[in-house]
PDB file of C-alpha atoms and ligand atoms in Angstrom:
ATOM      1  CA  MET A   1       0.000   0.000   0.000  1.00 96.00           C
ATOM      2  CA  LYS A   2       1.133   3.570  -0.728  1.00 98.00           C
ATOM      3  CA  ALA A   3       0.526   6.615   1.430  1.00 98.00           C
ATOM      4  CA  VAL A   4      -0.442  10.175   0.566  1.00 98.00           C
ATOM      5  CA  ILE A   5       0.553  12.942   2.959  1.00 98.00           C
ATOM      6  CA  PRO A   6      -1.169  16.250   2.158  1.00 98.00           C
ATOM      7  CA  ALA A   7       1.105  19.069   3.330  1.00 96.00           C
ATOM      8  CA  ALA A   8      -0.010  21.985   1.204  1.00 93.00           C
ATOM      9  CA  GLY A   9      -2.066  23.958   3.749  1.00 88.00           C
ATOM     10  CA  LEU A  10      -1.131  27.498   4.743  1.00 86.00           C
ATOM     11  CA  GLY A  11      -0.831  27.124   8.512  1.00 85.00           C
ATOM     12  CA  THR A  12      -2.776  30.309   9.204  1.00 88.00           C
ATOM     13  CA  ARG A  13      -3.728  29.218  12.737  1.00 88.00           C
ATOM     14  CA  PHE A  14      -0.041  29.144  13.670  1.00 90.00           C
ATOM     15  CA  LEU A  15       1.066  32.551  12.409  1.00 92.00           C
ATOM     16  CA  PRO A  16       3.570  34.127  12.798  1.00 94.00           C
ATOM     17  CA  ALA A  17       5.582  30.876  13.265  1.00 92.00           C
ATOM     18  CA  THR A  18       4.439  29.698   9.835  1.00 92.00           C
ATOM     19  CA  LYS A  19       5.047  32.941   7.963  1.00 92.00           C
ATOM     20  CA  ALA A  20       8.241  31.667   6.317  1.00 93.00           C
ATOM     21  CA  GLN A  21       8.263  27.956   7.175  1.00 94.00           C
ATOM     22  CA  PRO A  22       5.776  25.145   6.593  1.00 95.00           C
ATOM     23  CA  LYS A  23       3.687  24.178   9.618  1.00 94.00           C
ATOM     24  CA  GLU A  24       4.679  20.573   8.898  1.00 96.00           C
ATOM     25  CA  MET A  25       8.291  21.525   9.770  1.00 96.00           C
ATOM     26  CA  LEU A  26       7.430  22.863  13.237  1.00 95.00           C
ATOM     27  CA  PRO A  27       9.462  20.793  15.694  1.00 96.00           C
ATOM     28  CA  VAL A  28       7.704  18.589  18.197  1.00 97.00           C
ATOM     29  CA  PHE A  29      10.337  18.096  20.879  1.00 95.00           C
ATOM     30  CA  ASN A  30      13.315  17.231  18.625  1.00 92.00           C
ATOM     31  CA  LYS A  31      11.840  16.304  15.235  1.00 96.00           C
ATOM     32  CA  PRO A  32       9.744  18.130  12.656  1.00 97.00           C
ATOM     33  CA  THR A  33       6.077  17.210  12.682  1.00 97.00           C
ATOM     34  CA  ILE A  34       6.138  15.603   9.241  1.00 97.00           C
ATOM     35  CA  GLN A  35       8.926  13.228  10.236  1.00 98.00           C
ATOM     36  CA  TYR A  36       6.591  11.692  12.829  1.00 98.00           C
ATOM     37  CA  VAL A  37       3.972  11.329  10.089  1.00 98.00           C
ATOM     38  CA  VAL A  38       6.375   9.612   7.672  1.00 98.00           C
ATOM     39  CA  GLU A  39       7.592   7.351  10.492  1.00 97.00           C
ATOM     40  CA  GLU A  40       3.983   6.376  11.255  1.00 98.00           C
ATOM     41  CA  ALA A  41       3.526   5.302   7.615  1.00 98.00           C
ATOM     42  CA  VAL A  42       6.812   3.370   7.649  1.00 98.00           C
ATOM     43  CA  ASN A  43       5.971   1.694  10.973  1.00 97.00           C
ATOM     44  CA  SER A  44       2.646   0.659   9.419  1.00 98.00           C
ATOM     45  CA  GLY A  45       4.493  -1.144   6.613  1.00 98.00           C
ATOM     46  CA  ILE A  46       4.348   1.601   3.957  1.00 98.00           C
ATOM     47  CA  ASP A  47       7.536   2.752   2.247  1.00 94.00           C
ATOM     48  CA  ASP A  48       6.170   4.423  -0.913  1.00 97.00           C
ATOM     49  CA  ILE A  49       4.973   7.864   0.080  1.00 98.00           C
ATOM     50  CA  ILE A  50       3.709  10.815  -1.898  1.00 98.00           C
ATOM     51  CA  ILE A  51       3.719  14.201  -0.213  1.00 98.00           C
ATOM     52  CA  ILE A  52       1.438  16.880  -1.652  1.00 97.00           C
ATOM     53  CA  THR A  53       3.256  20.163  -1.277  1.00 96.00           C
ATOM     54  CA  GLY A  54       2.695  23.736  -2.434  1.00 93.00           C
ATOM     55  CA  LYS A  55       4.271  27.146  -2.375  1.00 90.00           C
ATOM     56  CA  GLY A  56       6.861  27.580   0.385  1.00 91.00           C
ATOM     57  CA  LYS A  57       7.115  23.859   1.233  1.00 94.00           C
ATOM     58  CA  ARG A  58      10.657  23.206  -0.064  1.00 95.00           C
ATOM     59  CA  PRO A  59      12.118  22.656   3.437  1.00 96.00           C
ATOM     60  CA  ILE A  60      10.095  19.426   3.598  1.00 97.00           C
ATOM     61  CA  GLU A  61      11.918  18.047   0.536  1.00 97.00           C
ATOM     62  CA  ASP A  62      15.270  19.179   1.911  1.00 96.00           C
ATOM     63  CA  HIS A  63      14.572  17.480   5.222  1.00 97.00           C
ATOM     64  CA  PHE A  64      14.094  14.043   3.663  1.00 97.00           C
ATOM     65  CA  ASP A  65      16.912  14.514   1.123  1.00 96.00           C
ATOM     66  CA  LYS A  66      20.505  13.353   1.544  1.00 94.00           C
ATOM     67  CA  SER A  67      22.733  16.131   2.848  1.00 93.00           C
ATOM     68  CA  PHE A  68      26.313  15.431   1.728  1.00 95.00           C
ATOM     69  CA  GLU A  69      27.772  18.557   3.273  1.00 96.00           C
ATOM     70  CA  LEU A  70      26.152  17.995   6.668  1.00 96.00           C
ATOM     71  CA  GLU A  71      27.129  14.315   6.678  1.00 96.00           C
ATOM     72  CA  TYR A  72      30.736  15.202   5.773  1.00 97.00           C
ATOM     73  CA  ASN A  73      30.909  17.764   8.585  1.00 97.00           C
ATOM     74  CA  LEU A  74      29.459  15.419  11.174  1.00 97.00           C
ATOM     75  CA  LYS A  75      31.897  12.677  10.133  1.00 97.00           C
ATOM     76  CA  GLN A  76      34.878  15.070  10.328  1.00 97.00           C
ATOM     77  CA  LYS A  77      33.855  16.171  13.823  1.00 97.00           C
ATOM     78  CA  GLY A  78      33.252  12.608  15.000  1.00 97.00           C
ATOM     79  CA  LYS A  79      29.595  13.303  15.778  1.00 97.00           C
ATOM     80  CA  LEU A  80      28.606   9.819  14.739  1.00 97.00           C
ATOM     81  CA  ASP A  81      25.284   9.612  16.589  1.00 96.00           C
ATOM     82  CA  TYR A  82      23.997  12.656  14.726  1.00 96.00           C
ATOM     83  CA  LEU A  83      25.433  11.287  11.486  1.00 97.00           C
ATOM     84  CA  LYS A  84      23.504   8.051  11.919  1.00 96.00           C
ATOM     85  CA  GLU A  85      20.315   9.943  12.681  1.00 95.00           C
ATOM     86  CA  VAL A  86      20.663  12.266   9.692  1.00 96.00           C
ATOM     87  CA  GLN A  87      21.383   9.360   7.336  1.00 96.00           C
ATOM     88  CA  GLY A  88      18.390   7.486   8.746  1.00 95.00           C
ATOM     89  CA  ILE A  89      16.026  10.317   7.768  1.00 96.00           C
ATOM     90  CA  SER A  90      17.021  10.251   4.098  1.00 94.00           C
ATOM     91  CA  ASN A  91      16.695   6.450   4.025  1.00 94.00           C
ATOM     92  CA  LEU A  92      13.275   6.267   5.719  1.00 95.00           C
ATOM     93  CA  ALA A  93      11.167   5.654   2.618  1.00 96.00           C
ATOM     94  CA  ASP A  94      10.810   6.385  -1.101  1.00 97.00           C
ATOM     95  CA  ILE A  95       9.223   9.817  -1.077  1.00 97.00           C
ATOM     96  CA  PHE A  96       7.711  11.518  -4.119  1.00 97.00           C
ATOM     97  CA  TYR A  97       6.436  15.083  -4.276  1.00 97.00           C
ATOM     98  CA  VAL A  98       3.607  16.705  -6.209  1.00 97.00           C
ATOM     99  CA  ARG A  99       2.699  20.370  -5.885  1.00 95.00           C
ATOM    100  CA  GLN A 100      -0.914  21.392  -5.482  1.00 94.00           C
ATOM    101  CA  LYS A 101      -1.076  24.398  -7.776  1.00 89.00           C
ATOM    102  CA  LYS A 102      -3.975  26.170  -6.116  1.00 89.00           C
ATOM    103  CA  GLN A 103      -5.252  26.086  -2.535  1.00 87.00           C
ATOM    104  CA  ASN A 104      -8.507  24.313  -3.225  1.00 92.00           C
ATOM    105  CA  GLY A 105      -9.098  22.084  -0.233  1.00 94.00           C
ATOM    106  CA  LEU A 106      -8.061  18.693   1.121  1.00 96.00           C
ATOM    107  CA  GLY A 107     -10.072  16.831  -1.534  1.00 97.00           C
ATOM    108  CA  ASP A 108      -8.268  18.681  -4.312  1.00 96.00           C
ATOM    109  CA  ALA A 109      -4.898  17.923  -2.670  1.00 97.00           C
ATOM    110  CA  ILE A 110      -5.713  14.192  -2.644  1.00 97.00           C
ATOM    111  CA  SER A 111      -6.673  14.374  -6.363  1.00 97.00           C
ATOM    112  CA  CYS A 112      -3.080  15.422  -7.079  1.00 96.00           C
ATOM    113  CA  ALA A 113      -1.964  11.886  -6.103  1.00 97.00           C
ATOM    114  CA  LYS A 114      -4.226  10.137  -8.644  1.00 96.00           C
ATOM    115  CA  LYS A 115      -1.557   9.230 -11.220  1.00 95.00           C
ATOM    116  CA  HIS A 116       0.877   7.962  -8.623  1.00 95.00           C
ATOM    117  CA  ILE A 117      -1.666   5.827  -6.768  1.00 97.00           C
ATOM    118  CA  GLY A 118      -3.464   4.225  -9.716  1.00 93.00           C
ATOM    119  CA  ASP A 119      -6.078   1.586  -8.935  1.00 95.00           C
ATOM    120  CA  GLU A 120      -5.072   0.502  -5.417  1.00 96.00           C
ATOM    121  CA  PRO A 121      -6.372   1.370  -1.956  1.00 98.00           C
ATOM    122  CA  PHE A 122      -4.086   3.857  -0.226  1.00 98.00           C
ATOM    123  CA  ALA A 123      -3.519   5.510   3.134  1.00 98.00           C
ATOM    124  CA  VAL A 124      -3.896   9.223   3.812  1.00 98.00           C
ATOM    125  CA  LEU A 125      -2.062  10.820   6.741  1.00 98.00           C
ATOM    126  CA  LEU A 126      -2.542  14.556   7.247  1.00 97.00           C
ATOM    127  CA  GLY A 127       0.897  16.148   7.436  1.00 97.00           C
ATOM    128  CA  ASP A 128       0.045  18.441  10.343  1.00 95.00           C
ATOM    129  CA  THR A 129      -1.384  15.745  12.607  1.00 96.00           C
ATOM    130  CA  ILE A 130       0.672  13.329  14.655  1.00 97.00           C
ATOM    131  CA  THR A 131      -0.498  10.290  16.544  1.00 97.00           C
ATOM    132  CA  TYR A 132       1.029   8.426  19.438  1.00 95.00           C
ATOM    133  CA  SER A 133       0.137   4.811  20.218  1.00 95.00           C
ATOM    134  CA  ASP A 134       1.585   1.313  20.622  1.00 95.00           C
ATOM    135  CA  THR A 135       0.173   0.143  17.283  1.00 97.00           C
ATOM    136  CA  PRO A 136       0.529   2.994  14.756  1.00 97.00           C
ATOM    137  CA  CYS A 137      -2.804   4.622  13.860  1.00 98.00           C
ATOM    138  CA  THR A 138      -2.440   3.801  10.161  1.00 98.00           C
ATOM    139  CA  LYS A 139      -1.709   0.148  10.991  1.00 98.00           C
ATOM    140  CA  GLN A 140      -4.885   0.041  13.126  1.00 97.00           C
ATOM    141  CA  LEU A 141      -6.806   1.344  10.087  1.00 98.00           C
ATOM    142  CA  ILE A 142      -5.209  -1.161   7.714  1.00 98.00           C
ATOM    143  CA  ASP A 143      -6.328  -3.981  10.030  1.00 97.00           C
ATOM    144  CA  VAL A 144      -9.950  -2.752   9.939  1.00 97.00           C
ATOM    145  CA  TYR A 145      -9.748  -2.186   6.161  1.00 98.00           C
ATOM    146  CA  GLU A 146      -8.559  -5.773   5.665  1.00 97.00           C
ATOM    147  CA  LYS A 147     -11.580  -7.049   7.584  1.00 96.00           C
ATOM    148  CA  TYR A 148     -14.339  -4.874   6.069  1.00 96.00           C
ATOM    149  CA  GLY A 149     -12.944  -3.825   2.683  1.00 94.00           C
ATOM    150  CA  GLY A 150     -14.319  -0.279   2.250  1.00 96.00           C
ATOM    151  CA  SER A 151     -12.736   3.104   2.833  1.00 98.00           C
ATOM    152  CA  THR A 152     -11.900   3.338   6.538  1.00 98.00           C
ATOM    153  CA  ILE A 153     -11.570   6.452   8.676  1.00 98.00           C
ATOM    154  CA  ALA A 154      -9.935   6.928  12.072  1.00 98.00           C
ATOM    155  CA  ILE A 155     -12.164   8.794  14.513  1.00 97.00           C
ATOM    156  CA  GLU A 156     -11.960  10.124  18.057  1.00 96.00           C
ATOM    157  CA  GLU A 157     -14.522  11.296  20.586  1.00 95.00           C
ATOM    158  CA  LEU A 158     -14.425  15.081  20.616  1.00 95.00           C
ATOM    159  CA  PRO A 159     -15.321  17.571  23.322  1.00 95.00           C
ATOM    160  CA  GLU A 160     -18.133  19.939  22.220  1.00 95.00           C
ATOM    161  CA  ARG A 161     -15.825  22.909  21.651  1.00 93.00           C
ATOM    162  CA  LYS A 162     -13.930  21.023  18.920  1.00 93.00           C
ATOM    163  CA  ILE A 163     -16.889  19.722  16.893  1.00 95.00           C
ATOM    164  CA  GLU A 164     -17.148  22.702  14.526  1.00 95.00           C
ATOM    165  CA  ARG A 165     -13.535  22.195  13.404  1.00 93.00           C
ATOM    166  CA  TYR A 166     -13.850  18.557  12.313  1.00 95.00           C
ATOM    167  CA  GLY A 167     -15.657  16.192   9.964  1.00 96.00           C
ATOM    168  CA  ILE A 168     -18.279  14.384  12.073  1.00 97.00           C
ATOM    169  CA  VAL A 169     -19.523  10.814  11.628  1.00 97.00           C
ATOM    170  CA  ASP A 170     -23.075   9.525  11.599  1.00 97.00           C
ATOM    171  CA  GLY A 171     -22.744   5.753  11.832  1.00 96.00           C
ATOM    172  CA  VAL A 172     -24.098   2.423  13.049  1.00 97.00           C
ATOM    173  CA  THR A 173     -22.007   0.224  15.352  1.00 97.00           C
ATOM    174  CA  VAL A 174     -20.925  -3.036  13.682  1.00 96.00           C
ATOM    175  CA  GLU A 175     -18.608  -4.182  16.482  1.00 96.00           C
ATOM    176  CA  ASP A 176     -16.753  -2.626  19.411  1.00 94.00           C
ATOM    177  CA  ASN A 177     -15.201   0.657  18.224  1.00 95.00           C
ATOM    178  CA  ILE A 178     -16.137   0.082  14.565  1.00 97.00           C
ATOM    179  CA  TYR A 179     -18.991   1.856  12.761  1.00 97.00           C
ATOM    180  CA  LYS A 180     -20.533   1.577   9.313  1.00 97.00           C
ATOM    181  CA  VAL A 181     -20.754   5.170   8.144  1.00 97.00           C
ATOM    182  CA  LYS A 182     -24.162   6.469   7.032  1.00 97.00           C
ATOM    183  CA  ASN A 183     -23.089  10.058   6.529  1.00 96.00           C
ATOM    184  CA  LEU A 184     -20.247  12.462   7.214  1.00 97.00           C
ATOM    185  CA  VAL A 185     -20.811  16.138   7.934  1.00 96.00           C
ATOM    186  CA  GLU A 186     -17.885  18.511   7.420  1.00 95.00           C
ATOM    187  CA  LYS A 187     -17.497  21.089  10.207  1.00 95.00           C
ATOM    188  CA  PRO A 188     -21.147  21.178  11.379  1.00 95.00           C
ATOM    189  CA  LYS A 189     -22.540  23.607  13.916  1.00 95.00           C
ATOM    190  CA  LEU A 190     -22.691  21.887  17.298  1.00 95.00           C
ATOM    191  CA  GLU A 191     -26.501  21.629  17.146  1.00 95.00           C
ATOM    192  CA  ASP A 192     -26.350  19.962  13.695  1.00 95.00           C
ATOM    193  CA  ALA A 193     -23.624  17.440  14.563  1.00 96.00           C
ATOM    194  CA  PRO A 194     -24.885  13.838  14.267  1.00 96.00           C
ATOM    195  CA  SER A 195     -22.440  12.628  16.975  1.00 96.00           C
ATOM    196  CA  ASN A 196     -19.269  13.581  18.811  1.00 97.00           C
ATOM    197  CA  LEU A 197     -17.128  11.278  16.640  1.00 97.00           C
ATOM    198  CA  GLY A 198     -14.634  13.371  14.676  1.00 97.00           C
ATOM    199  CA  ILE A 199     -12.435  12.456  11.707  1.00 97.00           C
ATOM    200  CA  THR A 200      -8.847  12.581  12.954  1.00 94.00           C
ATOM    201  CA  GLY A 201      -6.774  12.894   9.788  1.00 95.00           C
ATOM    202  CA  ARG A 202      -5.999   9.242   9.020  1.00 98.00           C
ATOM    203  CA  TYR A 203      -7.820   7.342   6.270  1.00 98.00           C
ATOM    204  CA  ILE A 204      -7.583   4.251   4.088  1.00 98.00           C
ATOM    205  CA  LEU A 205      -9.328   5.104   0.815  1.00 98.00           C
ATOM    206  CA  THR A 206     -10.400   2.879  -2.028  1.00 98.00           C
ATOM    207  CA  PRO A 207      -9.341   4.234  -5.443  1.00 97.00           C
ATOM    208  CA  ASP A 208     -12.891   5.091  -6.623  1.00 97.00           C
ATOM    209  CA  ILE A 209     -12.420   8.170  -4.419  1.00 98.00           C
ATOM    210  CA  PHE A 210     -10.661   9.873  -7.360  1.00 98.00           C
ATOM    211  CA  ASP A 211     -13.795   9.719  -9.571  1.00 97.00           C
ATOM    212  CA  LYS A 212     -15.915  10.927  -6.662  1.00 97.00           C
ATOM    213  CA  LEU A 213     -13.537  13.853  -6.095  1.00 97.00           C
ATOM    214  CA  GLU A 214     -13.956  14.840  -9.738  1.00 96.00           C
ATOM    215  CA  SER A 215     -17.743  14.709  -9.602  1.00 96.00           C
ATOM    216  CA  ILE A 216     -18.418  16.701  -6.421  1.00 95.00           C
ATOM    217  CA  GLU A 217     -18.993  20.436  -6.124  1.00 92.00           C
ATOM    218  CA  ALA A 218     -17.092  22.711  -3.759  1.00 90.00           C
ATOM    219  CA  GLY A 219     -18.374  22.331  -0.191  1.00 92.00           C
ATOM    220  CA  VAL A 220     -17.663  24.048   3.140  1.00 90.00           C
ATOM    221  CA  GLY A 221     -15.376  27.071   2.691  1.00 89.00           C
ATOM    222  CA  GLY A 222     -15.831  26.930  -1.104  1.00 93.00           C
ATOM    223  CA  GLU A 223     -13.259  24.092  -1.253  1.00 93.00           C
ATOM    224  CA  ILE A 224     -13.284  20.524  -2.590  1.00 95.00           C
ATOM    225  CA  GLN A 225     -13.805  18.533   0.596  1.00 96.00           C
ATOM    226  CA  LEU A 226     -12.514  14.973   0.976  1.00 97.00           C
ATOM    227  CA  THR A 227     -15.399  14.354   3.384  1.00 97.00           C
ATOM    228  CA  ASP A 228     -17.968  15.061   0.625  1.00 97.00           C
ATOM    229  CA  ALA A 229     -16.250  12.630  -1.774  1.00 97.00           C
ATOM    230  CA  ILE A 230     -16.150   9.870   0.881  1.00 98.00           C
ATOM    231  CA  ASN A 231     -19.904  10.429   1.360  1.00 97.00           C
ATOM    232  CA  GLU A 232     -20.361   9.366  -2.277  1.00 96.00           C
ATOM    233  CA  GLN A 233     -18.645   6.015  -1.655  1.00 97.00           C
ATOM    234  CA  GLU A 234     -20.676   2.874  -0.978  1.00 94.00           C
ATOM    235  CA  ASN A 235     -18.941   1.038   1.834  1.00 94.00           C
ATOM    236  CA  VAL A 236     -17.317   3.251   4.424  1.00 98.00           C
ATOM    237  CA  TYR A 237     -16.228   2.321   7.953  1.00 98.00           C
ATOM    238  CA  ALA A 238     -14.928   4.333  10.873  1.00 98.00           C
ATOM    239  CA  THR A 239     -12.935   3.087  13.809  1.00 98.00           C
ATOM    240  CA  THR A 240     -12.041   4.728  17.092  1.00 97.00           C
ATOM    241  CA  PHE A 241      -8.315   5.297  17.263  1.00 94.00           C
ATOM    242  CA  GLU A 242      -6.606   3.903  20.355  1.00 89.00           C
ATOM    243  CA  GLY A 243      -3.931   6.438  21.195  1.00 94.00           C
ATOM    244  CA  THR A 244      -3.356  10.185  21.323  1.00 95.00           C
ATOM    245  CA  ILE A 245      -3.764  12.630  18.443  1.00 95.00           C
ATOM    246  CA  TYR A 246      -2.290  16.107  18.121  1.00 95.00           C
ATOM    247  CA  ASP A 247      -3.367  18.636  15.503  1.00 93.00           C
ATOM    248  CA  ILE A 248      -0.122  20.594  15.260  1.00 93.00           C
ATOM    249  CA  GLY A 249      -1.795  23.491  13.442  1.00 88.00           C
ATOM    250  CA  ASN A 250      -3.342  24.322  16.829  1.00 90.00           C
ATOM    251  CA  THR A 251      -0.814  26.044  19.126  1.00 92.00           C
ATOM    252  CA  MET A 252      -2.072  24.456  22.347  1.00 93.00           C
ATOM    253  CA  GLU A 253      -2.054  20.925  20.900  1.00 93.00           C
ATOM    254  CA  TRP A 254       1.437  21.560  19.517  1.00 95.00           C
ATOM    255  CA  LEU A 255       2.644  22.579  22.980  1.00 96.00           C
ATOM    256  CA  LYS A 256       1.094  19.498  24.593  1.00 96.00           C
ATOM    257  CA  SER A 257       2.605  17.236  21.930  1.00 96.00           C
ATOM    258  CA  SER A 258       6.101  18.602  22.600  1.00 96.00           C
ATOM    259  CA  ILE A 259       5.747  18.004  26.330  1.00 96.00           C
ATOM    260  CA  ASP A 260       4.340  14.502  25.767  1.00 96.00           C
ATOM    261  CA  MET A 261       7.122  13.587  23.333  1.00 96.00           C
ATOM    262  CA  ALA A 262       9.722  14.863  25.799  1.00 96.00           C
ATOM    263  CA  LEU A 263       8.165  12.559  28.388  1.00 95.00           C
ATOM    264  CA  THR A 264       8.740   9.572  26.079  1.00 93.00           C
ATOM    265  CA  GLN A 265      12.520  10.232  26.042  1.00 93.00           C
ATOM    266  CA  GLU A 266      15.152   8.651  28.280  1.00 93.00           C
ATOM    267  CA  ASP A 267      14.691   9.000  32.075  1.00 95.00           C
ATOM    268  CA  GLU A 268      17.072  11.942  32.432  1.00 96.00           C
ATOM    269  CA  VAL A 269      15.070  14.105  29.985  1.00 95.00           C
ATOM    270  CA  LYS A 270      11.762  12.919  31.371  1.00 96.00           C
ATOM    271  CA  GLU A 271      12.752  13.784  34.960  1.00 97.00           C
ATOM    272  CA  GLU A 272      14.004  17.230  33.982  1.00 97.00           C
ATOM    273  CA  VAL A 273      10.713  18.033  32.221  1.00 96.00           C
ATOM    274  CA  LEU A 274       8.646  16.740  35.147  1.00 97.00           C
ATOM    275  CA  ASP A 275      10.725  18.732  37.657  1.00 97.00           C
ATOM    276  CA  TYR A 276      10.232  21.854  35.585  1.00 97.00           C
ATOM    277  CA  LEU A 277       6.475  21.300  35.334  1.00 97.00           C
ATOM    278  CA  ARG A 278       6.177  20.673  39.090  1.00 97.00           C
ATOM    279  CA  GLN A 279       8.092  23.881  39.745  1.00 97.00           C
ATOM    280  CA  LYS A 280       5.745  25.829  37.426  1.00 96.00           C
ATOM    281  CA  VAL A 281       2.643  24.365  39.040  1.00 96.00           C
ATOM    282  CA  GLN A 282       3.911  25.502  42.444  1.00 96.00           C
ATOM    283  CA  GLU A 283       4.762  28.964  41.133  1.00 96.00           C
ATOM    284  CA  TYR A 284       1.292  29.462  39.672  1.00 93.00           C
ATOM    285  CA  GLN A 285      -0.765  27.905  42.463  1.00 88.00           C
TER     286      GLN A 285
HETATM  287  C1  LIG B   1      -9.686  18.154   7.657  1.00 88.78           C
HETATM  288  C2  LIG B   1     -10.927  17.355   7.263  1.00 88.78           C
HETATM  289  C3  LIG B   1     -11.823  17.126   8.474  1.00 88.78           C
HETATM  290  C4  LIG B   1     -11.018  16.461   9.582  1.00 88.78           C
HETATM  291  C5  LIG B   1      -9.773  17.308   9.912  1.00 88.78           C
HETATM  292  C6  LIG B   1      -8.882  16.606  10.921  1.00 88.78           C
HETATM  293  O1  LIG B   1     -10.068  19.453   7.985  1.00 88.78           O
HETATM  294  O2  LIG B   1     -11.613  18.050   6.240  1.00 88.78           O
HETATM  295  O3  LIG B   1     -12.907  16.322   8.105  1.00 88.78           O
HETATM  296  O4  LIG B   1     -11.824  16.303  10.723  1.00 88.78           O
HETATM  297  O5  LIG B   1      -8.997  17.534   8.732  1.00 88.78           O
HETATM  298  O6  LIG B   1      -7.821  17.437  11.296  1.00 88.78           O
HETATM  299  P1  LIG B   1      -8.983  20.650   8.091  1.00 88.78           P
HETATM  300  O7  LIG B   1      -8.322  20.505   9.427  1.00 88.78           O
HETATM  301  O8  LIG B   1      -8.027  20.447   6.954  1.00 88.78           O
HETATM  302  O9  LIG B   1      -9.764  21.917   7.980  1.00 88.78           O
END
């Protein structure tokens, strides 16, 4: 299976940090956001990845490229741990890039991958969303896809204040944590939301999605919405993701993700972060 990582969005919610750098390159603890996303795909068994980029997204390509000069310098200085890490990044996966020429929504961005994907099911991982779990989120989706066969969406239970920012699922339970989708509503008003189950930014899509994307009209925000195209598909399932999700485009979630990732590091780092947090709690109490 191949993966598509849309990374063409403007990052408006994170200005001014994203004025001259892609939001997907914002570091979460010690790695750029999109590296976590690529690693999730790789850890789910996918090594053929297409990233949909746009204006100002060149640093993403540079990050996954080989850097001869940097490698030479690190070798000369005997910084072999860094050398190994830097080489690992450029060997993670086969990554291809396509530029979305006009900001026309997530659905339009996915259409840009049509030629590369062909007639196979594929994974979609939003480039500004990272997940943390024992079994990678995309692998959890692949397992459900292999059982039920239709497009499969990862969902999470949302607090009310978040509902208007997400695609929301109307579904029927088929087994624990798995729903057959009746309808998806993109960014509804709270009172119109069919449930509190929100689309988290991880999908397995069957290839008929490309025809659906061509046939739909612009939706919410005047953009081609992936959610609307999935609504046109016959057999769609949703499954509750077991793990934690961070939408990095949101400053508060970005901050939490950095703290959480620091807490997954070796004991020394973890203790220093916890000490600092305890000290802050005392100061502000
Ligand atoms: C997109 C999708 C939405 C989904 C969200 C998850 O919206 O259209 O259905 O819930 O990602 O982050 P966006 O955040 O691009 O506006």
